[in-house]
Short mmCIF file of C-alpha atoms in Angstrom, two decimals:
data_model
loop_
_atom_site.label_atom_id
_atom_site.label_comp_id
_atom_site.label_asym_id
_atom_site.label_seq_id
_atom_site.Cartn_x
_atom_site.Cartn_y
_atom_site.Cartn_z
CA UNK A 26 16.63 41.75 -76.93
CA UNK A 27 15.77 39.86 -74.07
CA UNK A 28 17.64 35.94 -75.04
CA UNK A 29 20.40 38.39 -75.90
CA UNK A 30 19.85 39.58 -71.68
CA UNK A 31 19.32 35.49 -70.87
CA UNK A 32 22.46 34.56 -72.52
CA UNK A 33 24.22 36.93 -70.41
CA UNK A 34 22.25 36.59 -67.24
CA UNK A 35 23.36 32.15 -67.55
CA UNK A 36 27.18 33.16 -68.57
CA UNK A 37 27.45 35.63 -65.09
CA UNK A 38 25.32 32.15 -63.19
CA UNK A 39 28.06 30.05 -64.85
CA UNK A 40 30.69 31.68 -63.98
CA UNK A 41 30.56 32.28 -60.31
CA UNK A 42 29.58 28.18 -60.22
CA UNK A 43 31.22 26.39 -63.11
CA UNK A 44 34.79 25.86 -64.56
CA UNK A 45 35.38 26.42 -68.38
CA UNK A 46 34.12 23.40 -69.15
CA UNK A 47 30.73 24.55 -68.71
CA UNK A 48 31.64 27.67 -70.83
CA UNK A 49 32.98 25.51 -73.24
CA UNK A 50 29.07 24.05 -73.06
CA UNK A 51 27.05 26.63 -73.31
CA UNK A 52 28.92 27.70 -75.71
CA UNK A 53 28.83 25.28 -78.41
CA UNK A 54 24.70 25.11 -77.51
CA UNK A 55 24.23 28.73 -78.21
CA UNK A 56 26.54 27.89 -81.20
CA UNK A 57 24.00 25.31 -82.73
CA UNK A 58 21.19 27.98 -81.68
CA UNK A 59 22.37 29.88 -83.06
CA UNK A 60 22.89 27.81 -87.11
CA UNK A 61 19.10 26.78 -86.50
CA UNK A 62 18.25 30.49 -86.30
CA UNK A 63 19.79 30.84 -89.33
CA UNK A 64 18.52 28.19 -91.10
CA UNK A 65 15.09 29.17 -90.18
CA UNK A 66 14.72 32.26 -90.22
CA UNK A 67 18.06 34.33 -92.11
CA UNK A 68 20.49 36.54 -91.74
CA UNK A 69 19.35 38.82 -89.64
CA UNK A 70 18.29 36.23 -86.31
CA UNK A 71 21.63 34.68 -86.79
CA UNK A 72 23.14 38.27 -86.09
CA UNK A 73 21.40 38.35 -83.16
CA UNK A 74 22.36 34.84 -82.37
CA UNK A 75 25.25 35.29 -82.49
CA UNK A 76 25.50 38.26 -80.12
CA UNK A 77 23.94 35.24 -77.87
CA UNK A 78 26.78 33.90 -78.40
CA UNK A 79 29.09 37.04 -77.39
CA UNK A 80 26.89 37.52 -73.72
CA UNK A 81 27.55 34.50 -72.83
CA UNK A 82 30.97 34.67 -72.94
CA UNK A 83 31.85 38.11 -71.49
CA UNK A 84 28.55 37.04 -68.75
CA UNK A 85 31.20 34.36 -67.34
CA UNK A 86 34.19 37.01 -67.51
CA UNK A 87 32.17 38.69 -65.07
CA UNK A 88 30.73 35.88 -63.41
CA UNK A 89 34.63 34.87 -62.49
CA UNK A 90 35.45 38.09 -62.06
CA UNK A 91 32.17 38.31 -58.82
CA UNK A 92 33.29 35.56 -58.06
CA UNK A 93 36.70 36.66 -56.96
CA UNK A 94 35.71 40.11 -56.31
CA UNK A 95 33.09 38.25 -53.71
CA UNK A 96 36.43 35.85 -52.27
CA UNK A 97 38.30 38.79 -52.34
CA UNK A 98 36.00 40.65 -50.06
CA UNK A 99 35.13 37.48 -47.77
CA UNK A 100 31.40 36.82 -48.71
CA UNK A 101 32.40 33.95 -49.98
CA UNK A 102 34.96 30.68 -49.96
CA UNK A 103 37.98 29.32 -53.10
CA UNK A 104 35.73 25.99 -54.06
CA UNK A 105 38.30 23.21 -53.27
CA UNK A 106 39.46 21.63 -56.13
CA UNK A 107 42.08 18.79 -55.59
CA UNK A 108 44.88 18.75 -57.92
CA UNK A 109 44.08 16.17 -61.31
CA UNK A 110 46.60 13.79 -60.78
CA UNK A 111 48.47 12.36 -63.94
#
């Protein structure tokens, strides 16, 4: 259970600070972790690892919401990123 909590916390931190590329990298790492857990420990470990993957994604969305709420309250400032020129 603590693994799911840690994955959720990592998602929240990533959501408040980083772009969606970070979410994709975290999701890839957790997916590989889930495959390794299923090979080593069987299906029950794979289910917990899959729940960790969902926890990262829900945590990321929660972090984005927290960042948005802090920006609206005036506590945080929006990050200044120049638009990508193509």
